[in-house]
Coordinates of C-alpha atoms and ligand atoms in Angstrom, one line a residue:
Chain X
M154 CA 136.0 37.5 73.3
E155 CA 139.1 38.1 71.2
K156 CA 140.5 41.5 71.2
S157 CA 140.1 41.9 67.4
E158 CA 136.5 40.7 67.7
V159 CA 135.7 43.4 70.2
R160 CA 137.2 45.9 67.9
G161 CA 135.2 44.6 65.0
Q162 CA 132.0 44.8 66.9
N163 CA 132.7 48.4 68.0
I164 CA 133.5 49.4 64.5
L165 CA 130.3 47.8 63.2
F166 CA 128.2 49.5 65.9
T167 CA 129.7 52.9 65.1
A168 CA 129.2 52.3 61.4
V169 CA 125.5 51.4 61.7
I170 CA 124.8 54.6 63.7
S171 CA 126.8 56.8 61.3
I172 CA 125.1 55.3 58.2
S173 CA 121.6 55.8 59.7
I174 CA 122.3 59.4 60.5
A175 CA 123.9 60.1 57.1
F176 CA 121.1 58.3 55.3
L177 CA 118.3 60.3 57.0
T178 CA 120.0 63.6 56.7
G179 CA 120.7 63.1 53.0
F180 CA 117.2 61.8 52.4
I181 CA 115.6 65.0 53.8
I182 CA 117.9 67.3 52.1
L183 CA 117.4 65.6 48.8
A184 CA 113.6 65.7 49.0
I185 CA 113.5 69.3 49.9
S186 CA 116.1 70.4 47.4
M187 CA 114.0 68.8 44.6
V188 CA 111.3 71.3 45.3
L189 CA 113.6 74.2 45.8
L190 CA 115.6 73.4 42.6
K191 CA 112.3 73.5 40.6
G192 CA 110.6 76.2 42.6
L193 CA 113.3 78.8 43.2
P194 CA 114.1 79.8 39.6
N195 CA 110.5 80.8 39.1
M196 CA 110.1 82.4 42.5
I197 CA 110.3 86.0 41.6
P198 CA 107.8 86.0 38.7
S199 CA 105.5 83.8 40.7
I200 CA 105.6 86.0 43.7
L201 CA 104.6 88.9 41.5
S202 CA 101.6 87.0 40.2
R203 CA 98.3 88.2 41.7
E204 CA 97.3 84.7 42.9
I205 CA 100.5 84.1 44.9
Q206 CA 100.4 87.6 46.3
F207 CA 96.9 87.0 47.5
A208 CA 97.9 83.7 49.0
I209 CA 100.8 85.2 50.8
K210 CA 98.7 88.0 52.2
L211 CA 95.9 85.7 53.3
S212 CA 98.3 83.2 54.8
F213 CA 100.1 85.9 56.8
L214 CA 96.9 87.6 58.0
T215 CA 95.1 84.4 59.1
S216 CA 98.2 82.9 60.7
V217 CA 99.0 86.0 62.7
I218 CA 95.5 86.4 63.9
S219 CA 95.1 82.7 64.8
T220 CA 98.5 82.8 66.6
L221 CA 97.3 85.8 68.7
L222 CA 94.2 84.0 69.5
C223 CA 96.2 81.0 70.6
I224 CA 98.3 83.2 72.9
A225 CA 95.2 84.8 74.4
I226 CA 93.7 81.5 75.3
A227 CA 96.8 79.3 75.9
V228 CA 98.4 81.6 78.5
P229 CA 95.6 81.4 81.0
V230 CA 94.8 77.7 80.2
S231 CA 98.4 76.5 80.5
Y232 CA 98.8 78.6 83.7
G233 CA 95.7 77.1 85.2
M234 CA 96.7 73.5 84.2
S235 CA 100.1 73.9 85.8
R236 CA 99.1 75.7 89.0
L237 CA 95.6 74.8 89.9
E238 CA 94.3 71.5 91.3
F239 CA 90.7 70.7 90.5
F240 CA 88.4 67.8 90.1
G241 CA 88.7 66.1 86.7
K242 CA 92.0 67.8 85.8
R243 CA 93.3 64.7 84.1
F244 CA 90.2 64.4 82.0
V245 CA 90.4 68.1 81.0
S246 CA 94.1 67.7 80.2
T247 CA 93.3 64.7 77.9
V248 CA 90.5 66.7 76.2
L249 CA 92.9 69.6 75.6
D250 CA 95.2 67.2 73.8
I251 CA 92.6 65.7 71.5
P252 CA 93.1 68.1 68.5
I253 CA 96.8 67.0 68.4
A254 CA 95.8 63.4 68.0
L255 CA 93.1 64.0 65.5
P256 CA 93.9 64.2 61.8
P257 CA 93.4 67.8 60.9
I258 CA 90.8 66.9 58.3
V259 CA 88.7 65.3 61.0
S260 CA 89.0 68.5 63.1
G261 CA 87.8 70.3 60.0
V262 CA 84.7 68.1 59.6
A263 CA 83.9 68.5 63.3
L264 CA 84.1 72.3 63.0
L265 CA 82.0 72.2 59.8
L266 CA 79.3 70.3 61.5
L267 CA 79.3 72.5 64.6
F268 CA 79.1 75.7 62.7
G269 CA 77.2 74.5 59.6
T270 CA 74.5 72.3 61.0
T271 CA 73.7 73.5 64.5
E272 CA 71.4 76.2 65.8
F273 CA 74.5 77.7 67.4
G274 CA 76.2 78.0 64.1
H275 CA 73.2 79.4 62.4
A276 CA 72.7 82.0 65.1
L277 CA 76.3 83.1 64.7
A278 CA 76.0 83.2 60.9
A279 CA 72.8 85.3 61.2
R280 CA 74.8 87.9 63.2
G281 CA 77.4 88.0 60.4
I282 CA 79.9 85.7 62.0
Q283 CA 80.3 83.3 59.1
F284 CA 83.0 80.6 59.3
I285 CA 82.0 78.4 56.5
F286 CA 83.8 79.0 53.2
T287 CA 85.3 82.3 54.6
P288 CA 88.8 83.5 55.7
L289 CA 87.3 83.5 59.2
G290 CA 86.9 79.8 58.9
I291 CA 90.6 79.5 58.1
I292 CA 91.5 81.4 61.3
L293 CA 89.2 79.2 63.3
A294 CA 90.6 76.0 61.8
Q295 CA 94.2 77.1 62.5
F296 CA 93.3 78.0 66.0
F297 CA 91.6 74.8 66.7
V298 CA 94.4 72.6 65.4
N299 CA 97.3 74.6 66.8
V300 CA 96.2 75.8 70.2
P301 CA 97.1 72.5 71.9
Y302 CA 100.7 72.9 70.7
M303 CA 100.9 76.3 72.2
I304 CA 99.4 75.0 75.5
K305 CA 101.9 72.1 75.5
V306 CA 105.0 74.3 75.0
L307 CA 103.8 77.0 77.4
G308 CA 102.6 74.4 80.0
S309 CA 106.0 72.7 80.2
T310 CA 107.6 76.1 80.6
M311 CA 105.2 77.0 83.4
N312 CA 105.8 73.7 85.1
D313 CA 109.5 74.5 85.1
I314 CA 108.9 77.8 86.9
D315 CA 109.0 77.3 90.7
P316 CA 105.6 78.3 92.1
R317 CA 107.6 79.6 95.1
M318 CA 108.8 82.5 92.9
E319 CA 105.3 83.8 92.7
F320 CA 104.7 83.1 96.3
V321 CA 107.8 85.1 97.3
A322 CA 106.6 87.9 95.1
R323 CA 103.3 87.8 97.0
T324 CA 105.0 88.0 100.4
L325 CA 106.7 91.1 99.0
G326 CA 103.3 92.7 98.4
C327 CA 102.1 91.7 94.9
S328 CA 98.7 90.5 94.2
R329 CA 98.3 87.2 92.2
L330 CA 97.7 89.1 89.0
Q331 CA 100.8 91.3 89.6
A332 CA 102.9 88.3 90.5
F333 CA 101.8 86.6 87.3
F334 CA 102.7 89.5 85.1
K335 CA 105.9 90.5 86.9
I336 CA 107.3 87.1 87.6
T337 CA 105.7 84.1 85.9
L338 CA 105.2 85.6 82.4
P339 CA 108.7 87.1 82.1
L340 CA 110.1 83.8 83.3
A341 CA 108.0 82.0 80.6
R342 CA 109.3 84.3 77.9
S343 CA 111.4 81.8 76.1
G344 CA 108.6 79.3 76.2
L345 CA 106.1 81.9 74.9
M346 CA 108.4 82.8 72.1
A347 CA 109.0 79.2 71.1
G348 CA 105.2 78.6 71.3
I349 CA 104.6 81.6 69.0
V350 CA 107.1 80.4 66.5
I351 CA 105.8 76.9 66.3
T352 CA 102.1 77.9 66.3
W353 CA 102.6 80.5 63.6
A354 CA 104.6 78.2 61.4
R355 CA 102.0 75.4 61.8
A356 CA 99.2 77.9 61.1
L357 CA 100.9 78.9 57.8
G358 CA 101.0 75.3 56.7
E359 CA 97.6 74.4 58.0
F360 CA 95.6 72.7 55.2
G361 CA 93.3 69.8 56.2
A362 CA 91.0 71.4 58.7
A363 CA 90.9 74.8 56.8
L364 CA 90.1 72.9 53.6
M365 CA 87.0 71.3 55.2
L366 CA 85.8 74.4 56.9
A367 CA 86.7 77.2 54.5
G368 CA 87.1 75.2 51.3
A369 CA 89.6 75.9 48.5
T370 CA 88.3 78.8 46.5
R371 CA 90.7 80.6 44.2
L372 CA 91.4 84.1 45.4
K373 CA 88.9 83.8 48.3
T374 CA 90.2 81.2 50.7
E375 CA 93.4 80.5 49.0
T376 CA 96.3 80.4 51.5
L377 CA 99.8 79.2 50.4
P378 CA 99.1 75.5 51.0
V379 CA 95.7 75.8 49.3
S380 CA 97.4 77.6 46.4
L381 CA 99.9 74.7 46.2
F382 CA 97.1 72.2 46.1
L383 CA 95.0 74.1 43.6
N384 CA 97.8 74.7 41.2
M385 CA 99.1 71.2 41.5
S386 CA 95.7 69.8 40.6
C387 CA 95.3 71.9 37.6
G388 CA 98.9 71.3 36.5
D389 CA 100.4 74.8 37.0
L390 CA 103.6 73.4 38.3
K391 CA 105.4 76.8 38.3
L392 CA 103.0 78.4 40.7
A393 CA 102.6 75.3 42.8
L394 CA 106.3 74.9 43.4
A395 CA 106.8 78.5 44.1
A396 CA 104.2 78.3 46.9
A397 CA 105.9 75.1 48.1
S398 CA 109.3 76.8 48.1
L399 CA 108.0 79.7 50.1
L400 CA 106.5 77.4 52.7
I401 CA 109.8 75.5 52.9
I402 CA 111.8 78.7 53.5
I403 CA 109.4 80.0 56.1
S404 CA 109.3 76.6 57.9
V405 CA 113.1 76.2 58.0
L406 CA 113.5 79.7 59.3
S407 CA 111.0 79.2 62.0
L408 CA 112.6 75.9 63.0
F409 CA 115.8 77.7 63.3
L410 CA 114.3 80.4 65.4
F411 CA 112.6 77.8 67.6
E412 CA 115.9 76.1 68.2
I413 CA 117.5 79.4 69.3
M414 CA 114.7 80.2 71.6
G415 CA 114.5 76.9 73.5
G416 CA 115.6 77.9 77.0
K417 CA 118.4 80.2 76.1
Q418 CA 116.9 83.1 78.1
Y419 CA 119.3 83.0 81.0
E420 CA 122.4 82.8 79.0
L421 CA 121.2 85.8 77.1
S422 CA 120.5 87.9 80.2
R423 CA 123.7 86.8 81.7
S424 CA 125.9 87.7 78.7
S425 CA 124.2 91.0 78.4
L426 CA 125.8 91.9 81.7
Y427 CA 129.4 92.2 80.5
Chain F
M188 CA 103.6 88.7 119.0
L189 CA 103.2 85.9 116.4
R190 CA 101.0 83.2 117.8
I191 CA 100.3 79.9 116.2
E192 CA 97.3 78.1 117.5
N193 CA 96.4 74.4 117.0
L194 CA 97.7 74.6 113.4
C195 CA 97.0 71.5 111.4
K196 CA 97.8 70.8 107.8
K197 CA 97.7 67.6 105.7
L198 CA 99.7 67.5 102.5
G199 CA 99.7 64.2 100.7
S200 CA 100.8 61.6 103.3
F201 CA 102.5 64.3 105.4
E202 CA 100.7 65.9 108.3
L203 CA 101.6 68.8 110.6
T204 CA 99.6 68.2 113.8
D205 CA 98.4 70.8 116.3
I206 CA 101.3 73.2 116.2
N207 CA 101.2 75.8 119.0
L208 CA 104.0 78.4 119.2
N209 CA 104.3 81.9 120.6
I210 CA 107.0 84.2 119.4
E211 CA 107.6 87.4 121.3
K212 CA 108.4 90.7 119.7
D213 CA 112.1 91.1 118.8
E214 CA 112.8 87.5 119.6
Y215 CA 115.1 85.2 117.6
F216 CA 113.1 82.0 117.5
I217 CA 114.6 78.9 116.1
V218 CA 112.6 75.9 115.0
L219 CA 114.8 72.8 115.0
G220 CA 114.0 69.6 113.3
P221 CA 115.5 66.8 111.1
T222 CA 114.9 66.9 107.4
G223 CA 111.4 66.2 106.2
T224 CA 109.6 67.0 109.4
G225 CA 107.7 69.9 107.9
K226 CA 109.8 72.9 108.7
T227 CA 109.3 74.5 105.3
V228 CA 105.6 73.7 105.3
L229 CA 105.3 75.4 108.7
L230 CA 106.9 78.6 107.4
E231 CA 104.7 78.4 104.2
L232 CA 101.6 78.1 106.4
I233 CA 102.6 81.1 108.4
A234 CA 103.3 83.1 105.2
G235 CA 100.2 82.0 103.5
M236 CA 101.3 79.6 100.7
Y237 CA 98.7 77.1 102.0
Q238 CA 95.5 77.5 104.0
P239 CA 95.6 75.6 107.3
D240 CA 93.1 72.7 107.6
K241 CA 92.6 73.8 111.2
G242 CA 93.9 76.4 113.6
S243 CA 95.0 79.9 113.1
V244 CA 98.0 82.3 113.0
W245 CA 97.8 85.6 114.8
F246 CA 99.8 88.9 114.9
G247 CA 98.8 90.2 118.3
D248 CA 95.0 90.2 118.1
A249 CA 94.9 90.3 114.3
K250 CA 94.2 86.9 112.7
I251 CA 96.4 86.7 109.7
S252 CA 95.7 83.2 108.6
D253 CA 92.6 84.5 106.7
L254 CA 94.6 87.1 104.8
Y255 CA 96.3 86.8 101.5
P256 CA 100.1 86.4 101.6
E257 CA 100.5 90.0 100.2
Q258 CA 98.5 91.3 103.2
R259 CA 100.5 89.6 105.9
S260 CA 103.7 91.7 106.0
I261 CA 106.0 88.7 106.4
G262 CA 109.5 88.5 105.0
F263 CA 110.4 85.1 103.6
V264 CA 113.9 83.9 102.8
Y265 CA 113.8 80.4 101.2
Q266 CA 116.4 77.7 101.6
D267 CA 117.7 78.3 98.1
Y268 CA 116.9 82.0 98.3
A269 CA 114.4 82.0 95.4
L270 CA 115.7 85.2 93.9
F271 CA 114.0 86.4 90.7
P272 CA 116.4 85.2 88.0
H273 CA 115.2 87.7 85.4
L274 CA 115.9 90.7 87.6
T275 CA 119.1 92.3 88.8
V276 CA 120.0 92.4 92.4
K277 CA 118.9 96.0 92.5
E278 CA 115.6 95.2 90.9
N279 CA 115.1 92.2 93.2
I280 CA 115.5 94.5 96.2
F281 CA 113.3 97.2 94.8
F282 CA 110.6 94.6 94.0
G283 CA 108.8 94.8 97.3
I284 CA 109.2 98.6 97.5
K285 CA 107.3 98.9 94.2
C286 CA 104.7 96.3 95.0
R287 CA 103.9 97.8 98.4
G288 CA 103.6 101.2 96.7
I289 CA 106.1 102.7 99.1
D290 CA 106.8 106.4 98.4
V291 CA 109.8 107.0 96.2
N292 CA 111.9 109.0 98.7
E293 CA 111.1 106.6 101.5
G294 CA 111.8 103.6 99.2
N295 CA 115.2 105.0 98.1
K296 CA 116.1 105.7 101.7
R297 CA 115.3 102.2 102.9
F298 CA 117.1 100.7 99.9
R299 CA 120.3 102.7 100.7
E300 CA 120.2 101.8 104.3
I301 CA 119.8 98.1 103.7
V302 CA 122.4 98.0 100.9
D303 CA 124.9 99.8 103.1
F304 CA 124.1 97.7 106.1
L305 CA 124.6 94.4 104.2
N306 CA 127.5 95.7 102.1
I307 CA 126.0 94.6 98.7
E308 CA 126.6 97.8 96.8
Y309 CA 129.0 96.0 94.5
L310 CA 126.3 93.4 93.5
L311 CA 123.6 95.7 92.5
D312 CA 123.8 95.4 88.7
R313 CA 124.4 91.7 88.7
F314 CA 121.9 88.9 88.0
P315 CA 121.3 86.3 90.6
S316 CA 122.8 83.5 88.6
T317 CA 126.2 85.2 88.9
L318 CA 126.2 85.4 92.7
S319 CA 127.8 83.1 95.2
G320 CA 125.7 81.4 97.9
G321 CA 126.5 84.0 100.5
E322 CA 125.8 86.9 98.1
Q323 CA 122.5 85.4 97.1
Q324 CA 121.6 85.1 100.7
R325 CA 122.4 88.7 101.5
T326 CA 120.3 89.8 98.5
A327 CA 117.4 87.7 99.6
I328 CA 117.6 89.1 103.1
A329 CA 117.8 92.6 101.8
R330 CA 114.8 92.0 99.5
A331 CA 112.8 90.8 102.5
L332 CA 113.9 93.4 105.0
V333 CA 113.5 96.4 102.8
T334 CA 109.7 96.1 103.1
S335 CA 110.0 96.3 106.9
P336 CA 108.2 93.1 107.6
R337 CA 106.7 92.4 111.0
I338 CA 108.5 89.1 111.1
L339 CA 111.3 87.6 109.1
L340 CA 111.1 83.9 108.2
L341 CA 114.4 82.2 107.4
D342 CA 114.3 78.7 106.0
E343 CA 117.6 77.0 106.7
P344 CA 119.5 80.2 105.8
L345 CA 122.9 78.6 106.5
S346 CA 122.6 75.1 105.2
A347 CA 123.6 75.9 101.6
L348 CA 126.9 77.5 102.7
D349 CA 130.3 75.9 103.3
P350 CA 131.4 75.7 106.9
R351 CA 133.6 78.8 106.9
T352 CA 131.1 81.0 105.1
K353 CA 128.5 79.6 107.4
Q354 CA 130.4 80.9 110.5
I355 CA 130.6 84.3 108.9
F356 CA 127.0 84.5 108.0
Q357 CA 125.9 83.2 111.4
E358 CA 127.6 86.3 112.8
E359 CA 126.0 88.3 110.1
L360 CA 122.6 87.1 111.0
R361 CA 123.3 88.0 114.6
R362 CA 124.4 91.5 113.6
I363 CA 121.3 92.0 111.5
H364 CA 119.0 91.0 114.4
D365 CA 121.0 92.9 117.0
N366 CA 120.7 96.1 114.9
L367 CA 117.3 95.9 113.2
K368 CA 115.6 94.0 115.9
T369 CA 113.2 92.4 113.4
T370 CA 111.4 89.5 115.0
T371 CA 112.9 86.4 113.4
L372 CA 111.8 82.8 112.9
H373 CA 114.8 80.8 111.8
I374 CA 114.5 77.2 110.8
T375 CA 117.3 74.7 110.9
H376 CA 118.3 71.1 111.5
D377 CA 121.6 72.1 113.2
F378 CA 121.4 72.5 116.9
S379 CA 124.6 74.5 117.0
E380 CA 122.8 77.3 115.1
A381 CA 120.1 77.3 117.7
M382 CA 122.7 77.5 120.4
A383 CA 124.5 80.4 118.7
L384 CA 121.6 82.5 117.6
G385 CA 118.3 81.5 119.2
S386 CA 116.7 83.2 122.2
Q387 CA 114.1 80.4 122.1
V388 CA 114.1 77.1 120.3
G389 CA 111.2 74.8 119.4
V390 CA 111.9 71.2 118.4
L391 CA 109.8 69.8 115.5
H392 CA 109.5 66.1 114.9
N393 CA 107.1 64.3 112.6
G394 CA 104.9 67.4 112.3
E395 CA 104.7 67.9 116.0
I396 CA 106.4 70.4 118.3
M397 CA 108.1 68.3 120.9
Q398 CA 109.6 71.0 123.2
V399 CA 110.1 74.7 123.4
G400 CA 112.5 76.6 125.6
K401 CA 115.8 78.4 125.8
P402 CA 118.4 76.5 123.8
M403 CA 120.5 75.8 126.9
E404 CA 117.4 74.5 128.7
V405 CA 116.5 72.2 125.9
F406 CA 120.1 71.0 125.7
R407 CA 120.3 70.3 129.4
H408 CA 116.8 69.1 129.9
P409 CA 115.5 67.4 126.8
N410 CA 112.0 66.2 127.6
S411 CA 112.0 63.1 125.4
H412 CA 114.2 60.5 123.9
F413 CA 113.9 62.1 120.5
V414 CA 114.9 65.6 121.6
A415 CA 117.8 64.2 123.7
E416 CA 119.2 62.3 120.7
F417 CA 118.6 65.1 118.3
V418 CA 120.2 67.9 120.3
G419 CA 123.2 65.5 120.8
A420 CA 122.7 64.1 124.2
E421 CA 124.3 60.6 124.4
N422 CA 124.0 58.2 127.2
I423 CA 120.3 57.6 127.1
I424 CA 119.7 54.9 129.6
E425 CA 116.5 53.1 130.6
G426 CA 115.9 52.1 134.2
H427 CA 113.6 51.7 137.0
G428 CA 113.1 54.6 139.5
R429 CA 113.1 54.1 143.3
G430 CA 113.0 57.6 144.7
K431 CA 116.3 59.4 144.1
T432 CA 117.9 56.2 142.8
I433 CA 117.4 54.6 139.5
E434 CA 118.2 51.0 139.0
V435 CA 119.6 50.6 135.5
S436 CA 120.9 47.1 135.7
N437 CA 121.1 44.3 138.3
N438 CA 124.1 45.8 140.1
I439 CA 124.1 49.4 139.1
N440 CA 122.1 52.2 140.7
I441 CA 122.4 55.7 139.6
E442 CA 121.9 58.5 142.1
T443 CA 119.8 61.5 140.9
I444 CA 118.4 64.6 142.5
M445 CA 114.9 64.0 141.3
D446 CA 112.3 61.7 142.9
K447 CA 111.0 59.2 140.4
T448 CA 109.3 55.9 140.7
G449 CA 108.6 53.4 138.0
P450 CA 110.2 53.0 134.5
S451 CA 112.3 56.0 133.6
T452 CA 114.7 57.2 131.0
L453 CA 117.8 59.3 132.0
T454 CA 120.5 61.1 130.1
I455 CA 123.9 62.2 131.0
R456 CA 125.9 64.6 128.8
P457 CA 129.2 63.1 127.7
E458 CA 131.1 66.2 128.9
D459 CA 129.7 65.7 132.4
I460 CA 131.3 62.3 132.8
I461 CA 134.8 61.9 134.3
I462 CA 137.1 59.0 133.6
S463 CA 139.9 57.9 135.9
R464 CA 142.2 55.0 136.5
E465 CA 141.4 54.8 140.2
K466 CA 138.2 55.3 142.1
L467 CA 137.8 59.0 142.7
F468 CA 137.0 60.3 146.1
S469 CA 135.3 63.5 145.0
S470 CA 131.9 65.1 145.3
A471 CA 130.6 62.9 142.4
Q472 CA 127.9 60.6 143.9
N473 CA 128.1 58.1 141.0
N474 CA 131.2 56.0 140.7
I475 CA 131.0 52.9 138.4
P476 CA 133.8 50.6 137.4
G477 CA 134.1 49.5 133.8
K478 CA 136.4 48.8 130.8
I479 CA 137.2 51.1 127.8
I480 CA 135.6 49.6 124.7
N481 CA 136.1 52.4 122.2
M482 CA 138.1 55.5 121.7
I483 CA 137.3 58.0 118.9
H484 CA 139.5 61.0 118.2
Q485 CA 137.4 64.1 117.7
G486 CA 139.4 67.3 117.2
P487 CA 141.0 68.1 120.5
L488 CA 138.9 65.6 122.3
Y489 CA 138.5 61.8 122.7
R490 CA 135.0 60.3 122.7
I491 CA 135.5 57.3 125.0
T492 CA 132.9 54.6 125.5
V493 CA 133.1 52.6 128.7
D494 CA 131.4 49.3 129.2
A495 CA 130.2 49.5 132.8
D496 CA 127.4 47.0 132.4
I497 CA 125.7 49.9 130.7
A498 CA 127.6 51.7 127.9
L499 CA 128.6 55.2 128.9
T500 CA 130.3 57.7 126.6
A501 CA 132.5 60.5 127.9
L502 CA 134.4 63.4 126.3
V503 CA 138.0 63.6 127.5
T504 CA 140.7 66.0 126.5
M505 CA 143.7 64.6 124.7
Q506 CA 145.9 65.9 127.5
A507 CA 144.0 63.9 130.1
V508 CA 144.1 60.8 127.8
E509 CA 147.9 61.1 127.6
E510 CA 148.5 61.8 131.3
M511 CA 146.4 58.8 132.3
G512 CA 147.7 56.6 129.4
L513 CA 144.2 55.6 128.6
Q514 CA 143.9 52.7 126.1
K515 CA 141.3 50.4 124.7
D516 CA 140.4 47.5 127.1
M517 CA 141.8 49.3 130.1
P518 CA 139.8 49.0 133.3
V519 CA 138.7 52.5 134.5
W520 CA 136.2 54.2 136.7
V521 CA 133.5 56.6 135.5
A522 CA 132.2 59.3 137.8
F523 CA 129.4 61.9 137.5
K524 CA 127.4 64.0 139.8
S525 CA 123.8 63.2 140.6
A526 CA 123.0 66.7 139.4
A527 CA 124.4 65.8 135.9
V528 CA 121.8 63.0 135.6
H529 CA 118.8 64.3 133.7
V530 CA 115.7 62.2 134.2
L531 CA 113.2 62.5 131.4
Ligands
LIG682 N1 102.7 70.4 98.4 C1 103.0 69.2 99.0 N2 102.3 68.1 98.8 C2 102.5 66.9 99.4 N3 103.5 66.7 100.3 C3 104.3 67.8 100.6 C4 104.1 69.1 100.0 N4 105.0 69.9 100.5 C5 105.8 69.2 101.3 N5 105.3 67.9 101.4 C6 105.9 66.9 102.3 O1 105.9 67.3 103.6 C7 107.0 66.8 104.3 C8 107.7 68.0 105.0 O2 108.3 68.8 104.0 P1 109.2 70.1 104.4 O3 109.7 70.6 103.1 O4 108.4 71.0 105.2 O5 110.3 69.4 105.2 P2 111.5 70.2 105.9 O6 111.4 69.9 107.3 O7 111.6 71.6 105.4 O8 112.8 69.4 105.3 P3 114.2 69.9 104.8 O9 115.0 70.1 106.0 O10 114.7 68.8 103.9 O11 114.0 71.2 104.1 C9 107.9 66.1 103.3 O12 107.7 64.7 103.4 C10 107.3 66.6 101.9 O13 107.5 65.6 101.0
LIG683 MG1 112.8 72.7 104.1

């Protein structure tokens, strides 16, 4: 090949890559700023409205509770999946991933059928544990859809922790439980934080599954995404876009947090030395 | 004191078969073996990372292979030290004291002693990721020793260090053992460590213990082809025994001091072979003519290979090489005593 031809090819190659990156970045910024431009000016009065305040409170409450539930179950599950060998492990692992692959609205239908049409569901409801068309349903929907993400993030962190660390701790006199709390869990801290951020942010935005299970009732099961949906359908653009802007701000902040947490633990502990 | 009986363990395609070892109190026992022969797995079996498929591990008359790792009182120092990265050196060392619930005063006393003994005062507030290999090693040893284990297991403690540091820490390990007398099981692939430190050595190959003995014994009298080669014996020769003579080729017989009939293998250590220009009239019973086919410079020595129908390698000092003017292709005589011939 001619020298100039090589040069031309290289320039073309670089150009294609640069243009792709610039295009996508611009596209995303443009789309988001459309919402923010329309939503931000009305933010303050909208936030003061009773409806948005209700949505904010309900969203925070449900997402925090469902995230706590995710932690409570994902910690032992991900530990077991990374440390134990048992018959049918691959099958179990696939099952645990199913909610990720399902459209959330399908998960919602599944939960609705389980709790709305079975003896099990009726028995729970009779004891006052009512998931259908209640905030409890929102929490359950968020949990069901998000727990696999928590398990994924935590699981990959646990896999990165050398099992010999725990073993050494045990030779030094710890029980399994102590070794888990003194060694494995602290070493999984960054993964746990990242898992919390991603689960919580997703719970805040959860719509499809919660819609099926808890419905979209104004001032009853109205989370921020539901508020956006309800106000959009009845044409109250101001409130709708305020809710959307709030969700964008929270998501971007979470993403930012998530990026910071990803595996920076040791740099942090090292720099805190000096 | 530590007794391993018929220990078997299968892990994937790897298998440790029928390991029997007996380690006396205060002994410095070395297990020697090439990479991938199951040295780490053996230590992990002793310490309780895995359950054996068969066999047992005993401390005196207490069977420890049924106990949890935390009940065995074994100090374990891994190849890469496995320090807890989220804890400072001080916290790492105190870890066992806290876990074992050792009384505060007693714990502080032991901590002081081991820190002073290993000279790691200056490291105490640092995190493991900021330590050099040698510093990590001392921390890991301190962490293990502070709980006063009944036995200390060291997994290739010197292999991650550069040659100079290695020398220093080899001495350090000797000093630790001389002073604290903790029974130690040290694992390595380097025979020189066994020679320098071990009071007993066991050679592990393909998941089997091939030979156990004092390092010098194993070195002088390897009991198999593999051990001979691994501990560095060259001149491994096949032949046919006729009493105290072994016929190794049509016109070469090697005199030995052992009676042997039938097919046999013999080894002669290179430093036991003498090379000369003329036939020597000495006490050496074996004198064979040949021709130098290779000379390799090795530090202050030459490793000279002579073709005497069979290939024989000798170690000769540089001074001797210069005095005799030895060169490649030169006809020479090789001589060695019958006592230097080790029949396997
Ligand atoms: N948990 C396991 N599952 C399957 N195979 C294993 C397991 N642990 C070790 N092995 C295999 O057992 C063999 C022996 O491993 P081991 O680590 O004991 O060797 P080693 O003698 O310590 O080698 P090195 O000198 O390289 O440290 C290797 O082939 C290894 O792949
Ligand atoms: Mg090893």
